[in-house]
mmCIF file of C-alpha atoms and ligand atoms in Angstrom:
data_model
loop_
_atom_site.group_PDB
_atom_site.id
_atom_site.type_symbol
_atom_site.label_atom_id
_atom_site.label_comp_id
_atom_site.label_asym_id
_atom_site.label_seq_id
_atom_site.Cartn_x
_atom_site.Cartn_y
_atom_site.Cartn_z
ATOM 1 C CA MET A 31 4.809 -16.453 -2.778
ATOM 2 C CA ARG A 32 7.630 -17.416 -5.132
ATOM 3 C CA PRO A 33 10.404 -14.960 -5.945
ATOM 4 C CA VAL A 34 10.656 -13.696 -9.537
ATOM 5 C CA ILE A 35 13.560 -12.522 -11.691
ATOM 6 C CA ASN A 36 13.276 -8.777 -12.111
ATOM 7 C CA ALA A 37 14.730 -7.694 -15.464
ATOM 8 C CA GLN A 38 12.109 -4.962 -15.683
ATOM 9 C CA SER A 39 13.694 -2.195 -13.571
ATOM 10 C CA TRP A 40 13.085 -0.530 -10.201
ATOM 11 C CA VAL A 41 9.333 -0.750 -10.525
ATOM 12 C CA THR A 42 7.064 -0.958 -7.515
ATOM 13 C CA VAL A 43 5.022 -3.831 -9.012
ATOM 14 C CA ARG A 44 8.129 -6.048 -8.768
ATOM 15 C CA GLY A 45 9.247 -4.818 -5.343
ATOM 16 C CA GLY A 46 11.470 -1.845 -6.196
ATOM 17 C CA SER A 47 15.081 -2.688 -5.335
ATOM 18 C CA LEU A 48 16.989 -4.797 -2.809
ATOM 19 C CA LEU A 49 18.131 -3.370 0.520
ATOM 20 C CA ALA A 50 21.854 -3.673 1.298
ATOM 21 C CA PRO A 51 22.803 -5.480 4.559
ATOM 22 C CA GLU A 52 24.022 -2.138 5.986
ATOM 23 C CA VAL A 53 20.576 -0.618 5.353
ATOM 24 C CA LEU A 54 18.812 -3.538 7.024
ATOM 25 C CA ASP A 55 21.206 -3.318 9.998
ATOM 26 C CA ALA A 56 20.449 0.390 10.403
ATOM 27 C CA MET A 57 16.717 -0.305 10.210
ATOM 28 C CA ASN A 58 16.961 -3.137 12.732
ATOM 29 C CA GLU A 59 18.806 -0.866 15.121
ATOM 30 C CA ALA A 60 16.248 1.917 14.667
ATOM 31 C CA ALA A 61 13.506 -0.595 15.495
ATOM 32 C CA THR A 62 14.856 -1.089 19.020
ATOM 33 C CA CYS A 63 14.242 2.389 20.441
ATOM 34 C CA PHE A 64 12.003 5.436 20.557
ATOM 35 C CA VAL A 65 13.105 8.833 19.288
ATOM 36 C CA ASN A 66 11.835 12.365 18.860
ATOM 37 C CA MET A 67 10.485 11.991 15.305
ATOM 38 C CA GLU A 68 10.581 15.730 14.655
ATOM 39 C CA GLU A 69 14.308 15.776 15.398
ATOM 40 C CA LEU A 70 14.884 12.637 13.328
ATOM 41 C CA ASN A 71 13.120 14.122 10.304
ATOM 42 C CA LEU A 72 15.106 17.345 10.582
ATOM 43 C CA ALA A 73 18.356 15.439 11.056
ATOM 44 C CA ALA A 74 17.585 13.256 8.047
ATOM 45 C CA GLY A 75 16.255 16.036 5.857
ATOM 46 C CA LYS A 76 18.097 19.179 6.349
ATOM 47 C CA VAL A 77 14.308 17.698 2.372
ATOM 48 C CA VAL A 78 2.758 19.964 -4.150
ATOM 49 C CA ALA A 79 1.217 20.813 -1.353
ATOM 50 C CA ALA A 80 4.149 23.040 -0.550
ATOM 51 C CA CYS A 81 3.548 25.228 -3.611
ATOM 52 C CA MET A 82 -0.096 25.805 -2.724
ATOM 53 C CA THR A 83 0.184 26.503 0.988
ATOM 54 C CA GLY A 84 3.746 27.570 1.690
ATOM 55 C CA THR A 85 4.147 27.297 5.451
ATOM 56 C CA ASP A 86 0.838 29.004 6.255
ATOM 57 C CA PRO A 87 -0.790 26.853 8.950
ATOM 58 C CA MET A 88 -4.374 27.791 7.962
ATOM 59 C CA SER A 89 -3.816 26.764 4.334
ATOM 60 C CA ILE A 90 -2.108 23.538 5.393
ATOM 61 C CA GLU A 91 -5.056 22.715 7.619
ATOM 62 C CA MET A 92 -7.495 23.412 4.777
ATOM 63 C CA LEU A 93 -6.071 21.066 2.121
ATOM 64 C CA PRO A 94 -7.328 19.337 0.027
ATOM 65 C CA ASP A 95 -9.856 22.195 0.018
ATOM 66 C CA THR A 96 -8.043 24.870 -2.007
ATOM 67 C CA LYS A 97 -10.605 27.699 -1.891
ATOM 68 C CA GLY A 98 -8.697 30.952 -2.285
ATOM 69 C CA LEU A 99 -5.358 29.230 -2.897
ATOM 70 C CA ARG A 100 -3.364 29.057 -6.098
ATOM 71 C CA ASP A 101 -4.146 25.471 -6.986
ATOM 72 C CA GLU A 102 -3.319 25.082 -10.690
ATOM 73 C CA VAL A 103 -0.474 22.716 -11.566
ATOM 74 C CA LEU A 104 0.648 23.344 -15.141
ATOM 75 C CA MET A 105 1.765 20.294 -17.108
ATOM 76 C CA PHE A 106 2.816 19.824 -20.719
ATOM 77 C CA LYS A 107 0.087 17.599 -22.203
ATOM 78 C CA GLY A 108 2.714 15.159 -23.548
ATOM 79 C CA GLN A 109 3.952 14.509 -20.000
ATOM 80 C CA ARG A 110 0.641 13.459 -18.439
ATOM 81 C CA ASN A 111 1.465 10.185 -16.678
ATOM 82 C CA HIS A 112 0.468 7.417 -14.318
ATOM 83 C CA TYR A 113 1.621 9.374 -11.249
ATOM 84 C CA ASP A 114 0.178 12.835 -11.869
ATOM 85 C CA SER A 115 -2.992 11.957 -9.949
ATOM 86 C CA MET A 116 -0.812 12.640 -6.875
ATOM 87 C CA PHE A 117 -1.078 16.377 -7.602
ATOM 88 C CA GLU A 118 -4.851 16.094 -7.416
ATOM 89 C CA LEU A 119 -4.759 14.075 -4.229
ATOM 90 C CA SER A 120 -3.552 17.124 -2.324
ATOM 91 C CA GLY A 121 -6.159 19.388 -3.905
ATOM 92 C CA GLY A 122 -4.241 20.576 -6.970
ATOM 93 C CA ASN A 123 -5.869 20.954 -10.393
ATOM 94 C CA ILE A 124 -3.824 19.895 -13.391
ATOM 95 C CA VAL A 125 -3.953 22.369 -16.272
ATOM 96 C CA GLU A 126 -2.419 21.130 -19.520
ATOM 97 C CA TYR A 127 -0.480 23.206 -22.013
ATOM 98 C CA GLY A 128 0.794 22.240 -25.472
ATOM 99 C CA GLY A 129 0.021 19.190 -27.600
ATOM 100 C CA VAL A 130 0.581 15.471 -27.195
ATOM 101 C CA LYS A 131 4.097 15.549 -28.672
ATOM 102 C CA ASP A 132 5.291 19.164 -28.772
ATOM 103 C CA THR A 133 4.754 22.534 -27.248
ATOM 104 C CA GLU A 134 5.907 26.096 -27.798
ATOM 105 C CA PRO A 135 7.000 28.691 -25.219
ATOM 106 C CA TYR A 136 3.943 30.901 -25.866
ATOM 107 C CA GLN A 137 1.661 28.018 -24.854
ATOM 108 C CA LEU A 138 3.247 27.796 -21.406
ATOM 109 C CA GLU A 139 3.301 31.596 -21.104
ATOM 110 C CA ALA A 140 -0.432 31.769 -21.868
ATOM 111 C CA ALA A 141 -1.257 29.019 -19.369
ATOM 112 C CA ILE A 142 0.267 30.841 -16.395
ATOM 113 C CA THR A 143 -2.346 32.802 -14.445
ATOM 114 C CA ASP A 144 -2.734 34.108 -10.917
ATOM 115 C CA ARG A 145 -4.163 30.673 -10.025
ATOM 116 C CA THR A 146 -0.924 28.881 -11.015
ATOM 117 C CA CYS A 147 0.955 27.372 -8.067
ATOM 118 C CA CYS A 148 3.715 25.635 -10.029
ATOM 119 C CA VAL A 149 4.843 24.179 -13.322
ATOM 120 C CA ALA A 150 5.298 20.414 -12.935
ATOM 121 C CA VAL A 151 7.814 18.561 -15.066
ATOM 122 C CA VAL A 152 8.588 14.863 -15.226
ATOM 123 C CA ASN A 153 11.873 13.350 -16.391
ATOM 124 C CA GLY A 154 11.557 9.715 -17.282
ATOM 125 C CA PRO A 155 12.341 7.077 -19.871
ATOM 126 C CA PHE A 156 10.590 7.683 -23.204
ATOM 127 C CA ILE A 157 8.483 10.596 -21.863
ATOM 128 C CA PRO A 158 8.483 13.511 -24.353
ATOM 129 C CA VAL A 159 10.537 16.434 -23.088
ATOM 130 C CA GLY A 160 8.502 19.367 -24.472
ATOM 131 C CA LEU A 161 10.274 22.647 -23.799
ATOM 132 C CA HIS A 162 13.885 22.580 -22.652
ATOM 133 C CA ILE A 163 14.020 22.772 -18.873
ATOM 134 C CA ASP A 164 16.017 26.058 -19.060
ATOM 135 C CA GLU A 165 13.185 27.615 -21.064
ATOM 136 C CA ILE A 166 10.521 26.368 -18.621
ATOM 137 C CA ILE A 167 12.504 27.758 -15.705
ATOM 138 C CA ARG A 168 12.990 31.118 -17.436
ATOM 139 C CA ILE A 169 9.296 31.516 -18.316
ATOM 140 C CA ALA A 170 8.081 30.369 -14.873
ATOM 141 C CA HIS A 171 10.555 32.400 -12.838
ATOM 142 C CA GLU A 172 9.840 35.593 -14.789
ATOM 143 C CA ARG A 173 6.296 35.160 -13.440
ATOM 144 C CA ASN A 174 7.344 34.089 -9.922
ATOM 145 C CA VAL A 175 6.085 30.532 -10.392
ATOM 146 C CA PRO A 176 8.159 27.631 -9.034
ATOM 147 C CA VAL A 177 9.135 24.655 -11.198
ATOM 148 C CA ILE A 178 8.886 21.239 -9.563
ATOM 149 C CA LEU A 179 10.392 18.114 -11.089
ATOM 150 C CA ASP A 180 9.524 14.444 -10.729
ATOM 151 C CA ALA A 181 12.878 12.708 -11.234
ATOM 152 C CA ALA A 182 11.878 9.546 -9.374
ATOM 153 C CA ALA A 183 13.991 7.137 -11.410
ATOM 154 C CA GLU A 184 16.737 9.521 -12.580
ATOM 155 C CA VAL A 185 19.428 8.364 -10.151
ATOM 156 C CA PRO A 186 21.958 6.919 -10.854
ATOM 157 C CA PRO A 187 23.874 8.862 -11.997
ATOM 158 C CA ILE A 188 24.699 10.329 -8.595
ATOM 159 C CA ALA A 189 25.252 13.746 -10.201
ATOM 160 C CA ASN A 190 21.499 14.063 -10.824
ATOM 161 C CA LEU A 191 20.925 14.462 -7.067
ATOM 162 C CA THR A 192 22.144 18.048 -7.507
ATOM 163 C CA SER A 193 22.227 18.768 -11.256
ATOM 164 C CA PHE A 194 18.529 19.664 -11.653
ATOM 165 C CA ILE A 195 18.680 22.045 -8.711
ATOM 166 C CA ASP A 196 21.843 23.606 -10.178
ATOM 167 C CA GLN A 197 19.878 24.163 -13.402
ATOM 168 C CA GLY A 198 17.306 26.182 -11.424
ATOM 169 C CA VAL A 199 14.515 23.707 -10.670
ATOM 170 C CA ASP A 200 12.884 24.825 -7.399
ATOM 171 C CA MET A 201 12.091 21.407 -5.946
ATOM 172 C CA VAL A 202 12.828 17.907 -7.182
ATOM 173 C CA ALA A 203 11.493 14.538 -6.022
ATOM 174 C CA PHE A 204 13.446 11.267 -6.128
ATOM 175 C CA SER A 205 12.270 7.776 -5.191
ATOM 176 C CA GLY A 206 14.054 6.343 -2.170
ATOM 177 C CA GLY A 207 13.425 2.780 -3.294
ATOM 178 C CA LYS A 208 14.656 2.829 -6.888
ATOM 179 C CA GLY A 209 18.294 3.500 -7.837
ATOM 180 C CA ILE A 210 19.137 4.715 -4.315
ATOM 181 C CA ARG A 211 18.064 1.320 -2.968
ATOM 182 C CA GLY A 212 16.456 2.591 0.211
ATOM 183 C CA PRO A 213 13.146 1.353 1.607
ATOM 184 C CA GLN A 214 10.396 1.294 -1.040
ATOM 185 C CA ASN A 215 8.095 3.620 0.839
ATOM 186 C CA THR A 216 10.558 6.493 1.127
ATOM 187 C CA GLY A 217 11.466 9.388 -1.117
ATOM 188 C CA LEU A 218 13.476 12.569 -1.179
ATOM 189 C CA LEU A 219 12.490 16.165 -1.789
ATOM 190 C CA ALA A 220 15.345 18.568 -2.468
ATOM 191 C CA GLY A 221 15.563 22.162 -3.537
ATOM 192 C CA ARG A 222 14.651 25.614 -2.229
ATOM 193 C CA ALA A 223 14.612 25.573 1.562
ATOM 194 C CA GLU A 224 11.255 27.328 1.976
ATOM 195 C CA LEU A 225 9.500 24.877 -0.347
ATOM 196 C CA VAL A 226 11.072 21.868 1.349
ATOM 197 C CA GLN A 227 10.019 23.297 4.715
ATOM 198 C CA ALA A 228 6.477 23.830 3.404
ATOM 199 C CA ALA A 229 6.331 20.228 2.165
ATOM 200 C CA TYR A 230 7.577 19.063 5.543
ATOM 201 C CA GLU A 231 4.896 21.011 7.378
ATOM 202 C CA ASN A 232 2.211 19.566 5.121
ATOM 203 C CA MET A 233 3.502 16.106 5.915
ATOM 204 C CA ILE A 234 4.229 16.085 9.588
ATOM 205 C CA SER A 235 1.874 18.489 11.320
ATOM 206 C CA PHE A 236 3.378 17.650 14.718
ATOM 207 C CA GLY A 237 1.868 19.837 17.391
ATOM 208 C CA LYS A 238 -0.855 21.133 15.050
ATOM 209 C CA PRO A 239 -4.543 20.663 15.827
ATOM 210 C CA ARG A 240 -5.250 18.826 12.581
ATOM 211 C CA ALA A 241 -3.093 16.421 10.544
ATOM 212 C CA GLY A 242 -2.189 17.629 7.025
ATOM 213 C CA VAL A 243 -2.659 16.001 3.612
ATOM 214 C CA GLY A 244 0.743 14.347 3.942
ATOM 215 C CA ARG A 245 -0.223 12.261 6.951
ATOM 216 C CA PRO A 246 -0.971 9.127 4.898
ATOM 217 C CA PHE A 247 2.595 9.373 3.563
ATOM 218 C CA LYS A 248 4.308 9.397 6.959
ATOM 219 C CA VAL A 249 7.630 7.562 7.122
ATOM 220 C CA SER A 250 8.708 5.460 10.109
ATOM 221 C CA LYS A 251 11.959 5.912 11.976
ATOM 222 C CA GLU A 252 13.218 2.592 10.597
ATOM 223 C CA ASN A 253 12.586 3.769 7.050
ATOM 224 C CA ILE A 254 14.128 7.204 7.580
ATOM 225 C CA VAL A 255 17.282 5.615 9.023
ATOM 226 C CA GLY A 256 17.262 3.056 6.199
ATOM 227 C CA LEU A 257 17.001 5.773 3.545
ATOM 228 C CA VAL A 258 19.810 7.851 5.059
ATOM 229 C CA THR A 259 22.044 4.766 5.209
ATOM 230 C CA ALA A 260 21.152 3.866 1.601
ATOM 231 C CA ILE A 261 22.022 7.401 0.454
ATOM 232 C CA GLU A 262 25.381 7.220 2.231
ATOM 233 C CA LEU A 263 26.137 3.896 0.516
ATOM 234 C CA PHE A 264 24.853 5.236 -2.810
ATOM 235 C CA LEU A 265 27.207 8.229 -2.688
ATOM 236 C CA ASP A 266 30.179 5.849 -2.314
ATOM 237 C CA ILE A 267 29.198 3.607 -5.226
ATOM 238 C CA ASP A 268 31.672 3.202 -8.064
ATOM 239 C CA GLN A 269 29.106 3.694 -10.820
ATOM 240 C CA GLU A 270 31.568 2.712 -13.544
ATOM 241 C CA ALA A 271 32.142 -0.628 -11.803
ATOM 242 C CA VAL A 272 28.383 -1.196 -11.478
ATOM 243 C CA TRP A 273 27.882 -0.447 -15.178
ATOM 244 C CA ALA A 274 30.820 -2.737 -16.063
ATOM 245 C CA ASP A 275 28.996 -5.486 -14.164
ATOM 246 C CA TRP A 276 25.781 -4.908 -16.128
ATOM 247 C CA ARG A 277 27.825 -4.867 -19.368
ATOM 248 C CA ARG A 278 29.254 -8.256 -18.434
ATOM 249 C CA SER A 279 25.987 -9.949 -17.403
ATOM 250 C CA GLY A 280 23.963 -8.207 -20.142
ATOM 251 C CA GLY A 281 26.747 -9.090 -22.600
ATOM 252 C CA TYR A 282 26.339 -12.730 -21.631
ATOM 253 C CA ILE A 283 22.667 -12.619 -22.728
ATOM 254 C CA PHE A 284 23.716 -10.749 -25.886
ATOM 255 C CA ASP A 285 26.329 -13.425 -26.746
ATOM 256 C CA ARG A 286 23.871 -16.266 -26.202
ATOM 257 C CA LEU A 287 21.182 -14.753 -28.449
ATOM 258 C CA LYS A 288 23.100 -12.932 -31.183
ATOM 259 C CA GLY A 289 22.861 -14.415 -34.651
ATOM 260 C CA ILE A 290 19.216 -15.549 -34.460
ATOM 261 C CA PRO A 291 17.898 -14.739 -37.964
ATOM 262 C CA HIS A 292 15.624 -11.656 -38.222
ATOM 263 C CA LEU A 293 16.315 -10.553 -34.662
ATOM 264 C CA ARG A 294 18.669 -7.660 -34.045
ATOM 265 C CA ILE A 295 20.191 -7.778 -30.599
ATOM 266 C CA VAL A 296 21.988 -4.662 -29.431
ATOM 267 C CA MET A 297 23.888 -4.037 -26.228
ATOM 268 C CA GLU A 298 22.440 -0.539 -25.666
ATOM 269 C CA ASP A 299 24.812 1.667 -23.737
ATOM 270 C CA GLY A 300 24.686 5.390 -22.955
ATOM 271 C CA ASP A 301 21.070 6.017 -24.043
ATOM 272 C CA PRO A 302 19.684 8.491 -21.464
ATOM 273 C CA ASN A 303 16.234 6.893 -21.889
ATOM 274 C CA ARG A 304 17.563 3.608 -20.526
ATOM 275 C CA ALA A 305 18.669 2.733 -16.993
ATOM 276 C CA GLY A 306 22.262 1.768 -17.807
ATOM 277 C CA PRO A 307 23.760 -0.758 -20.228
ATOM 278 C CA GLN A 308 21.250 -3.436 -21.261
ATOM 279 C CA PRO A 309 20.601 -5.917 -24.076
ATOM 280 C CA VAL A 310 17.644 -5.011 -26.302
ATOM 281 C CA ILE A 311 16.068 -7.345 -28.869
ATOM 282 C CA TYR A 312 14.588 -5.650 -31.943
ATOM 283 C CA PHE A 313 12.361 -7.525 -34.372
ATOM 284 C CA GLU A 314 13.246 -7.283 -38.075
ATOM 285 C CA PRO A 315 10.586 -7.502 -40.819
ATOM 286 C CA GLY A 316 11.333 -11.190 -41.580
ATOM 287 C CA TRP A 317 10.740 -12.369 -37.990
ATOM 288 C CA ASP A 318 7.829 -14.817 -37.811
ATOM 289 C CA GLY A 319 8.365 -16.140 -34.276
ATOM 290 C CA PRO A 320 6.431 -14.930 -31.199
ATOM 291 C CA LYS A 321 5.865 -11.193 -30.850
ATOM 292 C CA ALA A 322 7.223 -9.113 -27.978
ATOM 293 C CA ASP A 323 4.014 -9.305 -25.909
ATOM 294 C CA GLU A 324 3.788 -13.050 -26.407
ATOM 295 C CA ILE A 325 7.421 -13.508 -25.327
ATOM 296 C CA ARG A 326 6.766 -11.411 -22.226
ATOM 297 C CA GLN A 327 3.804 -13.611 -21.334
ATOM 298 C CA LEU A 328 5.827 -16.811 -21.798
ATOM 299 C CA LEU A 329 8.628 -15.408 -19.625
ATOM 300 C CA GLU A 330 6.172 -14.442 -16.901
ATOM 301 C CA LYS A 331 4.484 -17.834 -16.929
ATOM 302 C CA GLY A 332 7.763 -19.748 -16.540
ATOM 303 C CA ASP A 333 9.439 -20.978 -13.374
ATOM 304 C CA PRO A 334 10.892 -18.755 -12.050
ATOM 305 C CA PRO A 335 8.754 -16.009 -13.580
ATOM 306 C CA ILE A 336 10.897 -13.473 -15.445
ATOM 307 C CA TYR A 337 9.800 -9.881 -15.990
ATOM 308 C CA VAL A 338 11.521 -7.734 -18.613
ATOM 309 C CA GLY A 339 11.132 -4.077 -19.563
ATOM 310 C CA ASN A 340 7.961 -2.586 -21.017
ATOM 311 C CA GLY A 341 9.653 -1.612 -24.293
ATOM 312 C CA GLY A 342 10.955 1.695 -25.565
ATOM 313 C CA TYR A 343 11.059 3.454 -28.912
ATOM 314 C CA ARG A 344 9.110 0.742 -30.778
ATOM 315 C CA ASP A 345 8.528 -3.001 -30.735
ATOM 316 C CA GLU A 346 11.354 -4.367 -28.645
ATOM 317 C CA LEU A 347 12.281 -6.552 -25.704
ATOM 318 C CA ASN A 348 14.514 -4.681 -23.273
ATOM 319 C CA ILE A 349 16.241 -6.604 -20.536
ATOM 320 C CA VAL A 350 16.906 -4.085 -17.793
ATOM 321 C CA MET A 351 19.923 -5.152 -15.757
ATOM 322 C CA VAL A 352 19.543 -2.932 -12.665
ATOM 323 C CA ASN A 353 17.916 -5.615 -10.510
ATOM 324 C CA VAL A 354 19.207 -8.783 -12.177
ATOM 325 C CA GLN A 355 21.099 -10.748 -9.511
ATOM 326 C CA PRO A 356 24.378 -12.625 -10.171
ATOM 327 C CA GLY A 357 23.665 -15.826 -12.101
ATOM 328 C CA GLU A 358 20.143 -14.815 -13.166
ATOM 329 C CA GLU A 359 21.510 -13.731 -16.575
ATOM 330 C CA VAL A 360 22.025 -17.449 -17.317
ATOM 331 C CA ILE A 361 18.393 -18.289 -16.470
ATOM 332 C CA ILE A 362 17.173 -15.354 -18.602
ATOM 333 C CA ALA A 363 19.352 -16.407 -21.578
ATOM 334 C CA ASP A 364 18.239 -20.068 -21.263
ATOM 335 C CA ARG A 365 14.569 -19.112 -21.210
ATOM 336 C CA LEU A 366 14.831 -16.611 -24.063
ATOM 337 C CA GLU A 367 16.767 -19.109 -26.187
ATOM 338 C CA GLU A 368 14.067 -21.698 -25.577
ATOM 339 C CA ILE A 369 11.285 -19.281 -26.558
ATOM 340 C CA LEU A 370 13.031 -17.652 -29.534
ATOM 341 C CA LEU A 371 14.423 -20.834 -31.116
ATOM 342 C CA ARG A 372 11.349 -22.964 -30.715
HETATM 343 C C1 LIG B 31 8.653 5.378 -10.154
HETATM 344 C C2 LIG B 31 8.177 6.731 -10.518
HETATM 345 C C3 LIG B 31 7.347 7.428 -9.652
HETATM 346 C C4 LIG B 31 6.853 6.830 -8.355
HETATM 347 O O1 LIG B 31 7.866 6.755 -7.422
HETATM 348 P P1 LIG B 31 7.649 5.830 -6.130
HETATM 349 O O2 LIG B 31 8.888 6.049 -5.334
HETATM 350 O O3 LIG B 31 7.536 4.422 -6.653
HETATM 351 O O4 LIG B 31 6.411 6.285 -5.482
HETATM 352 C C5 LIG B 31 6.947 8.698 -10.003
HETATM 353 N N1 LIG B 31 7.357 9.258 -11.159
HETATM 354 C C6 LIG B 31 8.161 8.624 -12.023
HETATM 355 C C7 LIG B 31 8.590 9.320 -13.284
HETATM 356 C C8 LIG B 31 8.616 7.325 -11.744
HETATM 357 O O5 LIG B 31 9.429 6.688 -12.585
#
């Protein structure tokens, strides 16, 4: 296998993120001994199945059979996404409210029934927001329904680790292997203690007669230790310095490509839909060179293969800097220059 340049983001198809030496050291050390895994999980975590079963052992044992349980996961139609099949995997049924682009409070209100186990919300780049999160929380909580949030790729900034919970979201999920730079097969659940406990019991089922629906998602001691170490490092990061770095390397690509007729290159900075400062190439009406998809294909076929972002608001080529390693900005600029000026 040959390594590729990842200017696409923390996506699983390109390997997520890179583990820091400290994380690898912690994982190596964890791989040399046995531990009580229940204690390790509790020590590490003090972190949808949870909304359906709570901590009731009979319900946990039953899943994914949800007979008699509240099993409806409400989602704004505009937020249906690649990952929402995970709700169904544990026995949940997705019930949509609203339209493809917009929704009104009464539509969520009408969708809540005594079968509703939670309202699920996803925060992600270029995913329509629908109702404001405060409004969703108000409507759901008035009816005793928890709100769970998929914020997998929403850190950094570090503040987001707590900000959604401060807003009133009941439980939020973050990827361990994206911006936090822990092992790819880890994640974090945070929020109301009883929901986190319920999720834990659905996952672990130590000492129970039957393993729960979370068993296929078990996390090894090496990965738990790696995630905790990555979080500790992440909390100490100087985010401004990291962004300054991306501004410098992204700015290099910008400088090399600016001025090509009928292309508008912008150093995007501060757009909440984008993972940090990054150069974006927009195509003006007079452009008659290769189209965005064609350029992507040429980049991917090169040596080394280069992957860039999937686009954003419209036709564009976004070069996501989060995983671009020192020096790779030169290779990316060389390749793009070759393709765009040919
Ligand atoms: C990446 C992502 C996921 C999946 O997270 P993994 O840690 O890769 O399993 C889920 N939801 C959203 C919005 C994501 O961006």
